[in-house]
XYZ file of C-alpha atoms in Angstrom:
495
model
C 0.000 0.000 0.000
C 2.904 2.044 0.633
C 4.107 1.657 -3.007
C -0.100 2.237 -4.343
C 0.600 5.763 -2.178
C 3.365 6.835 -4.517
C 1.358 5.785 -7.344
C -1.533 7.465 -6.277
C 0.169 11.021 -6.542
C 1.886 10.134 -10.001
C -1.168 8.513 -11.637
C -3.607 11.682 -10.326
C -1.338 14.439 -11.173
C -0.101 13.151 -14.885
C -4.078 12.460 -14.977
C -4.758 16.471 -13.921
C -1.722 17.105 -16.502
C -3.117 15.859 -18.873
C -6.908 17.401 -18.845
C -4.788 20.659 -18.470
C -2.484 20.314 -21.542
C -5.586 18.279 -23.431
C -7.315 22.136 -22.923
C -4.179 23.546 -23.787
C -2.618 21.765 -26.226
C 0.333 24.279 -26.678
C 1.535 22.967 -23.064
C 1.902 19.640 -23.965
C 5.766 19.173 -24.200
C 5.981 20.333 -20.632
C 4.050 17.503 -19.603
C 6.666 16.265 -16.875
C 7.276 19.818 -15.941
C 3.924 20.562 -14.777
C 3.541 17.492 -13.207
C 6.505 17.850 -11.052
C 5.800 21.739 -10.302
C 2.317 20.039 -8.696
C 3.387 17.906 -6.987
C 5.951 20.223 -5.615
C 3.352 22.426 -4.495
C 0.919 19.749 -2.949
C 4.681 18.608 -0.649
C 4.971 22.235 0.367
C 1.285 22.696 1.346
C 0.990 19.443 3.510
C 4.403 20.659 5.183
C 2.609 23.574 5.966
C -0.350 22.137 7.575
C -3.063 21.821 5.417
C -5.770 19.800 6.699
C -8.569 18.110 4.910
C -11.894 19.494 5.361
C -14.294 17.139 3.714
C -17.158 19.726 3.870
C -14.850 22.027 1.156
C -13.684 19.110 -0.235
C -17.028 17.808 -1.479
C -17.624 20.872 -3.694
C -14.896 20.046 -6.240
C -16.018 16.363 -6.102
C -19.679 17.871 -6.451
C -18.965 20.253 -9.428
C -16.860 17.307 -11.176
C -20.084 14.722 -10.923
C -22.327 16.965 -12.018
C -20.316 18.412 -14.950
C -20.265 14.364 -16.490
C -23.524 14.100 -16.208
C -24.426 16.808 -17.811
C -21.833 15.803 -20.500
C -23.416 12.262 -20.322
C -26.679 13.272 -20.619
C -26.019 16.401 -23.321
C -24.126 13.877 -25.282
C -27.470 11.233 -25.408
C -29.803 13.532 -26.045
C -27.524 14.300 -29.297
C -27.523 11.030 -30.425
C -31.076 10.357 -29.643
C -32.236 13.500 -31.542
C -29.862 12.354 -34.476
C -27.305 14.930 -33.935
C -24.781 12.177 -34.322
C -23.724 11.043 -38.060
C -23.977 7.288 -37.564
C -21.203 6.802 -39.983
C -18.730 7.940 -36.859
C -19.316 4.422 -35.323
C -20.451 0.978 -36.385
C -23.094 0.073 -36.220
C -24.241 -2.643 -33.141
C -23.923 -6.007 -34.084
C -21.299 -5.947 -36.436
C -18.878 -8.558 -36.316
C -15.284 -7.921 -35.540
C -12.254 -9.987 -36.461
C -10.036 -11.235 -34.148
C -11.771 -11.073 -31.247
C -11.101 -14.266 -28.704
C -11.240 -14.738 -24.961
C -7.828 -13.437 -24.158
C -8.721 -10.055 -25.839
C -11.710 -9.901 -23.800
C -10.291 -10.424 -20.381
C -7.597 -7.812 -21.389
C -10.648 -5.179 -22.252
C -12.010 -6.063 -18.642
C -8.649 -5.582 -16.773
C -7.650 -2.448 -18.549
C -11.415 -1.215 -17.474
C -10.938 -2.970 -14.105
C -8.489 -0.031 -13.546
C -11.085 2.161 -13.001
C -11.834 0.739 -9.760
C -8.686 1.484 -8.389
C -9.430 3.965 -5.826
C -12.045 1.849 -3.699
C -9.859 0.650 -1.352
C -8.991 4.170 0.002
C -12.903 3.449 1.712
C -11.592 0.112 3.511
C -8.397 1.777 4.567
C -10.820 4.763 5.953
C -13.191 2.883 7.970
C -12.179 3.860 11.391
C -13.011 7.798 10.372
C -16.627 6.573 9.518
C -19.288 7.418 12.146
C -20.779 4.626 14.147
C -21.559 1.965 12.758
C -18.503 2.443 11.051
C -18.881 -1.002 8.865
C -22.405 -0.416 8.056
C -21.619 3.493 6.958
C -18.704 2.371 4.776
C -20.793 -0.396 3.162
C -23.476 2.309 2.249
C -20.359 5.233 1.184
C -19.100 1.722 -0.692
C -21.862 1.231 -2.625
C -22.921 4.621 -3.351
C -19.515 4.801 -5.284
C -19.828 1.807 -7.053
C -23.013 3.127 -8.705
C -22.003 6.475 -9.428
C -18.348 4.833 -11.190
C -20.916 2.410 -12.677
C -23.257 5.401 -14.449
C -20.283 7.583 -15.431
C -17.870 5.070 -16.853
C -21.221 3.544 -18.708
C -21.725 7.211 -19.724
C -18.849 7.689 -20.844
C -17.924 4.905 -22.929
C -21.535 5.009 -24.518
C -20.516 8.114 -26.019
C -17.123 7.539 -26.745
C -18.809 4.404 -29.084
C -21.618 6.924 -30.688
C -18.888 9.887 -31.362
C -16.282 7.304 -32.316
C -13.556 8.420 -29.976
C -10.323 7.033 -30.021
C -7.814 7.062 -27.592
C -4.775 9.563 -27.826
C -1.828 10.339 -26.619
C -2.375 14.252 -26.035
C -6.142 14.462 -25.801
C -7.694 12.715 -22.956
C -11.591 10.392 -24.053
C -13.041 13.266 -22.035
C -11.723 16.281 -23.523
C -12.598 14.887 -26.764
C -16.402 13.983 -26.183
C -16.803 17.445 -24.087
C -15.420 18.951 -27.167
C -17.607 17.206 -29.749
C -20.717 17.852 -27.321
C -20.129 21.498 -26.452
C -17.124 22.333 -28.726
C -14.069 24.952 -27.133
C -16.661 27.149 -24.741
C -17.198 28.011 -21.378
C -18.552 24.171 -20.615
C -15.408 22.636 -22.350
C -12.998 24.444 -19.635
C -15.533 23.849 -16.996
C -15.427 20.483 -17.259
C -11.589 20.120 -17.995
C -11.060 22.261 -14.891
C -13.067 20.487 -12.712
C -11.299 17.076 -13.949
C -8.328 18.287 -13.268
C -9.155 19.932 -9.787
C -10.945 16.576 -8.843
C -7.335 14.410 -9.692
C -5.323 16.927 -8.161
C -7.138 16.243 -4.489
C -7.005 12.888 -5.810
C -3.457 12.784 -5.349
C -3.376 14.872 -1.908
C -5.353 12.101 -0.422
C -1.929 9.723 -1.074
C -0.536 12.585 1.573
C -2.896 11.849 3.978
C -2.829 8.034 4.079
C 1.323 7.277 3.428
C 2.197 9.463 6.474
C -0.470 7.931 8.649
C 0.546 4.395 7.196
C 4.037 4.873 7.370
C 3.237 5.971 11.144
C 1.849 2.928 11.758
C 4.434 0.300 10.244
C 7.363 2.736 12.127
C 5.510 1.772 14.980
C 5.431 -1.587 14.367
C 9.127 -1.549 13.830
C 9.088 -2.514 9.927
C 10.483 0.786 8.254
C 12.866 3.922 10.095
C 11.257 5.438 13.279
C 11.735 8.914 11.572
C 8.555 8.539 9.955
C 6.918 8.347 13.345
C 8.120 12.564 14.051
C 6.062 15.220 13.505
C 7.202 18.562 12.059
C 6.591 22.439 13.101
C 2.654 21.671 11.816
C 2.426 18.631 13.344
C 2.186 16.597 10.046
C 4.644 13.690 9.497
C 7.272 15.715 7.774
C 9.169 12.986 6.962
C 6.800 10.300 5.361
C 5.506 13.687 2.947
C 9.001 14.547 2.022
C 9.545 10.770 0.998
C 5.928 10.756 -0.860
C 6.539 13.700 -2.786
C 10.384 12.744 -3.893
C 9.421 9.009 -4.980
C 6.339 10.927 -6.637
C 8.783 12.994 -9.025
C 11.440 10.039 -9.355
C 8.432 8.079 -10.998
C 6.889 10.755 -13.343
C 10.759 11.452 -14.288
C 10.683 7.991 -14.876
C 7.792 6.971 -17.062
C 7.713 11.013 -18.555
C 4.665 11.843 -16.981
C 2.674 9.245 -19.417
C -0.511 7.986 -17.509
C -1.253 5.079 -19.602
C 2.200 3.981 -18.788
C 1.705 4.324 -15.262
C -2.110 3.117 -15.059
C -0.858 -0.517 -15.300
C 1.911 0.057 -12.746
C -1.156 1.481 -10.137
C -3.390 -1.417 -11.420
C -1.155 -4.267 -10.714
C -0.116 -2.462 -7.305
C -3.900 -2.293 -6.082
C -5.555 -5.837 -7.549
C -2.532 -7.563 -5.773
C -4.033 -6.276 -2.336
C -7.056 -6.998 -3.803
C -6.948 -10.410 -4.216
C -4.364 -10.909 -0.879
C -7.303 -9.078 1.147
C -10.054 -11.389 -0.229
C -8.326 -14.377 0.244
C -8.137 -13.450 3.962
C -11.820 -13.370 3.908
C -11.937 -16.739 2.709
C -9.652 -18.061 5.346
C -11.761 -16.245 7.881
C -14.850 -17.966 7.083
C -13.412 -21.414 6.788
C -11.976 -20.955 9.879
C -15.003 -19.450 12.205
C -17.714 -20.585 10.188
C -20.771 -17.917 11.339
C -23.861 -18.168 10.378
C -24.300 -17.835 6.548
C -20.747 -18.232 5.782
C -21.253 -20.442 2.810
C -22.719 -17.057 1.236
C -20.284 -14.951 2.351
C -17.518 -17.420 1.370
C -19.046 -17.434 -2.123
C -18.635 -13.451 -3.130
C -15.317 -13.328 -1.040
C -14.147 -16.213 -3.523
C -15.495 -14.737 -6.370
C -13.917 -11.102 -5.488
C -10.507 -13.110 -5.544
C -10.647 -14.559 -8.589
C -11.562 -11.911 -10.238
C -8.876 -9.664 -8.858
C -6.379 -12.938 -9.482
C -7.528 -12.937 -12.986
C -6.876 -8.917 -13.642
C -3.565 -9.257 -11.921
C -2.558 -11.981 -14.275
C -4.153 -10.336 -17.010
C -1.735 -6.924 -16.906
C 1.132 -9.206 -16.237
C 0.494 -11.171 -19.090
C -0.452 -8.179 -21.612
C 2.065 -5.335 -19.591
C 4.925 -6.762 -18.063
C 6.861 -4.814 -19.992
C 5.284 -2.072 -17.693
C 4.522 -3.805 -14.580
C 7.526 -6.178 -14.229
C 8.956 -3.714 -11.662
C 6.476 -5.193 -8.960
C 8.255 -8.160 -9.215
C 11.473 -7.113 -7.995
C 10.724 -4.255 -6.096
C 7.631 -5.857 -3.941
C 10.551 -8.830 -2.843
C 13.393 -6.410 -1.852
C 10.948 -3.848 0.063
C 9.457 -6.869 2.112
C 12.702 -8.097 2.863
C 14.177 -5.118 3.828
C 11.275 -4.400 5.957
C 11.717 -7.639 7.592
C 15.340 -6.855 8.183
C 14.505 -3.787 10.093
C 12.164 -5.477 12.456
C 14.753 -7.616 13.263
C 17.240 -5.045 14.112
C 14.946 -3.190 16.118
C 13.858 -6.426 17.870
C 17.594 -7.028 18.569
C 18.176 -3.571 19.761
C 15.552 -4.107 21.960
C 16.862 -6.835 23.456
C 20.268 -6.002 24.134
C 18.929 -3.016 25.641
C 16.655 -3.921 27.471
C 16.921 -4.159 31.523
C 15.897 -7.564 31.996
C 18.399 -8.523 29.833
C 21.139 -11.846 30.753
C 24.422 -9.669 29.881
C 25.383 -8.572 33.444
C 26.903 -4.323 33.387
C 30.828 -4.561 33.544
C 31.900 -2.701 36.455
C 34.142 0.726 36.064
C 36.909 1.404 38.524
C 38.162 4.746 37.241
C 38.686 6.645 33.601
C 41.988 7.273 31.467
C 41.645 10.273 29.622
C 43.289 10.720 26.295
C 43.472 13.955 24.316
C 44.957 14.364 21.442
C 46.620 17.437 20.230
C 48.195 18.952 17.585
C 50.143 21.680 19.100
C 50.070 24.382 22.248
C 47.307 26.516 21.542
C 44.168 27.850 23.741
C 41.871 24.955 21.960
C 44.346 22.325 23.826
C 44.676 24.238 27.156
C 40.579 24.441 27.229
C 40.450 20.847 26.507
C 43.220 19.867 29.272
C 41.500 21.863 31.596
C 38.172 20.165 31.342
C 39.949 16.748 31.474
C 41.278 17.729 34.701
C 38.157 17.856 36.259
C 36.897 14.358 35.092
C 40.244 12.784 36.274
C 43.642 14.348 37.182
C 45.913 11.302 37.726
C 45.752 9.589 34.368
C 45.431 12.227 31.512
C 47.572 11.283 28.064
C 47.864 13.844 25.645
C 48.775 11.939 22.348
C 50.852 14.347 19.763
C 51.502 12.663 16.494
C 54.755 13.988 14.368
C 56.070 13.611 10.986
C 59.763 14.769 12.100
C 62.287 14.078 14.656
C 63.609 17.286 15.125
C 60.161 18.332 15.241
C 58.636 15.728 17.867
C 61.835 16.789 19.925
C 61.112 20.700 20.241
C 57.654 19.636 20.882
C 58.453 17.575 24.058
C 60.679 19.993 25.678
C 57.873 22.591 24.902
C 55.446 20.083 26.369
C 57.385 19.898 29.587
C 57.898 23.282 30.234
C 54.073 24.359 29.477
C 52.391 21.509 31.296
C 55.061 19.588 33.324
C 52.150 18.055 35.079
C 50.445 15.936 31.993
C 52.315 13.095 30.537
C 53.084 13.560 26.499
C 53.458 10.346 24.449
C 54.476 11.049 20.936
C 54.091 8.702 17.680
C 56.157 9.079 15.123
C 54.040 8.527 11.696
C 56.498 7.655 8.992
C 53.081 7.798 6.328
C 52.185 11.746 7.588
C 48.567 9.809 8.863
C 47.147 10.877 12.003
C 44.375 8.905 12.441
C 46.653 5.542 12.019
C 48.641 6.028 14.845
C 46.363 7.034 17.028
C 43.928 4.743 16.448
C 46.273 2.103 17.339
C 47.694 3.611 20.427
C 44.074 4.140 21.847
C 43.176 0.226 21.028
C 46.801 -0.812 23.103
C 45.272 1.312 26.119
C 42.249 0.199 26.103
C 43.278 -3.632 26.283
C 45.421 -2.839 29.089
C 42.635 -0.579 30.924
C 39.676 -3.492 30.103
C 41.515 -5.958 32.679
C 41.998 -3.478 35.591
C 37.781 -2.231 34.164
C 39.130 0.680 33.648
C 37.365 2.571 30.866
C 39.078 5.379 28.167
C 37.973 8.540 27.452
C 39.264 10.443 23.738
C 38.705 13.977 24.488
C 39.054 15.453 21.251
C 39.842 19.401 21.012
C 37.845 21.651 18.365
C 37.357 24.969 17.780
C 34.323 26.490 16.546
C 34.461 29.411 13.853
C 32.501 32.256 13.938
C 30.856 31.603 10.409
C 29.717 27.926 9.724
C 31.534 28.820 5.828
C 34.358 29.239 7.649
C 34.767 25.597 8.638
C 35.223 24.356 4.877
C 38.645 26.695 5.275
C 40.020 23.981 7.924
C 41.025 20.587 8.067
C 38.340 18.648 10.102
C 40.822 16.279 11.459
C 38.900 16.337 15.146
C 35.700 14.705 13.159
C 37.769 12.013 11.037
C 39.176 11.167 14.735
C 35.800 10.795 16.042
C 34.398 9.154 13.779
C 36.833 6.037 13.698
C 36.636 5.701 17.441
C 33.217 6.264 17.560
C 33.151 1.970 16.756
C 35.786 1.286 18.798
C 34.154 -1.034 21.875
C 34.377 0.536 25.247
C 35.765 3.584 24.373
C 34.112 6.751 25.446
C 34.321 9.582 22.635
C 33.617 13.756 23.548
C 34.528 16.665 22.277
C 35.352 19.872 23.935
C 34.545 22.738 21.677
C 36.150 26.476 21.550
C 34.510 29.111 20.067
C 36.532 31.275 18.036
C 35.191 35.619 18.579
C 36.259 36.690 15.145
C-alpha cells in the first residue's frame, strides 16, 4: 500500500496534466514539468499544515459529478435527436475480427483499472461514524453506482462519437469537445477534472504518512517517519511521498497510460491478498451464513487474481517492476524489524548480559600543538580525572617531535606527552592504534578510556570548509571502537 501511495500522486497528477495540456494543447511538451511543479506544491502545502476538510472538499467532487452528467446526458440527447452522423461508429452487431477470450479479459482488466481507488474506503473505515462497517458499506456502494453510471456514460458516447484514444487528448476532452465544442462548458469540465485528480493525489498525503506511522511503529520501516514537524504533520513520510512521486513521473515522462498498469497491478494484488483473507476467515469461524459470504469473497478473488494476471500477461513490460521491487521492500522491511527487535533486546533491563563494572577513567586527548583549543580541553579533562590524563601528539619529524616535548614539559610539566612518530604523515593511524593498546590494558583493571578530542568552533559555519576537520575524522573512527568513550570539547573562536 505504501508503493499504491506513490502511485496514487503520479497517476492523479499526470491524470490532472493531462486534462490541463488536453485544454491547452500548446503545453503539452511540458508535460513532466507541470507534473513535477504540482506535486511540488501539494509537498509544500501538507508541510505547511493543510488539513482536509471534507465539507470544502465535497464541492470540487460535487462540481466534477455533475459536470459528467451533464456531458453524459447532453451527449445522449444528441444522439437520440440524431445529432450524431452514424457513420462515426459501427453500427451494433457488427462482427469484428479477431476477437477471442484473451482479448476480452484484457478489455475487462484495462477497465478494471477504473476501480482502483475503492480501497482508500476500507483503509478509511475507522473515520466513519458509528456503525462504522455499516456506513462504509453504504459510502461503498454509493460509489460503485455512481463509477458504474459515469464510466457507462462515458464509454456510450465515446462508441456513438467514435472516440479514439490519444496520446495528447484525454476520451473526455474529446467527447466534451464534440458535445459542447471549445466554450465556457469545455474548460468547466476540464477544470473540474483536473481539480478533482489533483485532491485525488493529496489524499496519497494523507494516508502514506499515517501508514508509514503505523508500520514505524510496528518496527518494519525507520522510526523517523513516526516525528512530527513544526505543523504537526509527518514531515518525513511527505518529504519521501513527494520525492518518490517525481522520481516516478521522471521515470515513465509523466505518461498515464504507462503508469495506469503500474497502479493497477499495485492495487488488484491487495485486492486479491485481502479477499483471500476473507476466505480463510470464514473457513476458519464458520458464522452463520458463511457459505454465502464465502461465495462473493471467492469470487472477489478470482476476479482480482484474474486482472492481476491479465496486466502481467499483456504489460509486463510495464509492470515487471512489482516483481522485484515488492521482494526487496518486504525483505528489507523484515530486516529492520529484526534489528529493532535485537536492539531491543540487548537493551533492554531484563536482559542476561550482566553491566561490567568501572573502577576509574583514562583520559586521552589528542593534540596537535600548544594553543588555547588544547589548554581548554586539558583543563576540562582535569576535572573528570587528574591522575591519568595522556595527551597523544603525532609527528612527521624528529627534530620536530623533539622541540615539541621539551615545549610540552615546560608548558604543562604536570600531563604526561606520548608522541608517535608517523612515517606515512597519517594521524588517524597512529592514534587509532595507540588508543586500542590502552584500552586492552585498561579493560583488565575495568578501567574505561575517554578520547577527548579538542575543536574549535568558527565564527561563520563557511568558515569551517577553510580547515582541516581532522577532530571529526578522529571521532568518527573511534566512535566503533568497543568501550571507548568519545567527547569533544569545543572552543569558540570571537572573530
Amino acid at each position: 500500500m505504501l508503493v499504491d501511495y506513490i502511485l496514487t500522486v503520479a497517476v492523479s497528477v499526470s491524470a490532472g496534466t493531462d486534462a490541463i495540456t488536453s485544454a491547452f494543447p500548446a503545453l503539452h511538451s511540458y508535460n513532466v514539468i507541470i507534473a513535477i511543479i504540482f506535486v511540488i506544491f501539494l509537498t509544500i502545502l501538507n508541510l505547511r499544515g493543510v488539513t482536509e476538510s471534507a465539507s470544502i472538499l465535497a464541492y470540487p467532487v460535487y462540481l466534477f459529478v455533475l459536470a459528467l452528467f451533464v456531458l453524459i446526458g447532453v451527449g445522449i440527447y444528441n444522439i437520440v435527436t440524431g445529432q450524431v452522423p452514424p457513420d462515426l461508429h459501427p453500427s451494433i452487431g457488427t462482427p469484428v475480427a479477431g476477437i477471442s477470450l484473451f482479448i476480452l479479459l484484457r478489455a475487462f482488466a484495462s477497465g478494471s483499472s477504473a476501480l482502483t481507488g475503492v480501497e482508500a474506503i476500507s483503509n478509511a473505515i475507522p473515520n466513519f461514524k458509528d456503525p462504522a462497517p455499516n456506513n462504509a458499506a453504504k459510502t461503498l456502494l454509493a460509489m460503485g453506482a455512481l463509477l458504474a453510471l459515469l464510466f457507462s456514460g462515458i464509454v456510450y458516447l465515446a462508441y456513438y462519437y467514435g472516440i479514439t484514444p490519444s496520446e495528447e487528448v484525454t476520451v473526455v476532452s474529446q467527447l466534451t469537445e464534440e458535445t459542447f465544442g471549445r466554450n465556457f462548458m469545455y474548460f468547466f469540465i476540464q477544470g473540474t477534472t483536473a481539480l478533482i485528480l489533483i485532491l485525488a493525489a493529496n489524499t496519497g498525503y494523507s494516508a502514506f504518512p499515517l501508514l508509514a506511522v503505523n508500520l514505524a511503529k510496528d518496527k518494519f520501516i525507520p522510526r523517523m517517519f513516526t516525528i512530527r514537524g513544526d505543523r504537526l504533520g509527518y514531515s518525513n513520510g511527505i518529504i519521501i511521498l513527494g520525492i518518490a512521486s517525481i522520481i516516478l513521473i521522471l521515470a515513465f515522462k509523466g505518461q498515464t497510460e504507462q503508469l495506469i498498469p503500474l497502479y493497477a497491478v499495485g492495487v488488484f494484488i491487495p485486492f486479491t491478498l485481502s479477499q483471500s483473507g476473507m476466505i480463510v476467515k470464514w473457513i476458519r469461524e464458520k458464522p452463520k451464513g458463511w457459505v454465502f459470504r464465502l461465495v462473493i469473497n471467492s469470487t472477489g478473488a478470482l476476479i482480482s487474481f484474474t486482472v492481476t494476471i491479465i496486466f502481467f500477461l499483456t504489460k509486463f513490460a510495464q509492470v515487471w517492476p512489482v516483481l522485484v521491487f515488492l521482494p526487496i521492500i518486504v525483505f528489507v522491511f523484515h530486516q529492520i524489524k529484526k534489528h529493532y527487535d535485537a536492539v531491543g533486546d540487548q537493551l533492554r533491563l531484563t536482559t542476561c548480559e550482566p553491566s561490567v563494572p568501572i573502577n576509574g577513567n583514562v583520559i586521552i586527548v589528542p593534540v596537535a600543538g600548544m594553543t588555547h583549543v588544547v589548554e581548554n580541553t586539558l583543563n576540562y579533562a582535569k576535572t573528570l580525572s587528574a591522575e591519568k590524563i595522556i595527551a597523544v601528539y603525532v609527528a612527521f619529524d624528529r627534530e620536530v617531535e623533539r622541540k615539541f616535548e621539551e615545549k610540552w614539559k615546560k608548558w604543562q610539566p604536570d600531563v604526561r606527552l606520548v608522541t608517535l612518530h608517523s612515517h606515512y604523515r597519517s594521524i588517524i593511524h597512529p592514534l587509532t592504534k595507540f588508543v586500542d593498546t590502552v584500552e586492552h590494558k585498561a579493560r583488565e583493571s575495568d578501567y574505561r578510556v575517554t578520547v577527548v578530542i579538542p575543536q574549535f568552533i568558527p565564527k561563520k559555519g563557511w568558515h569551517n570548509i577553510l580547515h582541516n576537520q581532522s577532530s571529526l575524522l578522529i571521532r568518527a573512527y573511534l566512535l566503533y571502537r568497543r568501550d571507548v568513550v568519545v567527547t569533544t570539547v569545543p572552543y569558540h573562536l570571537k572573530k
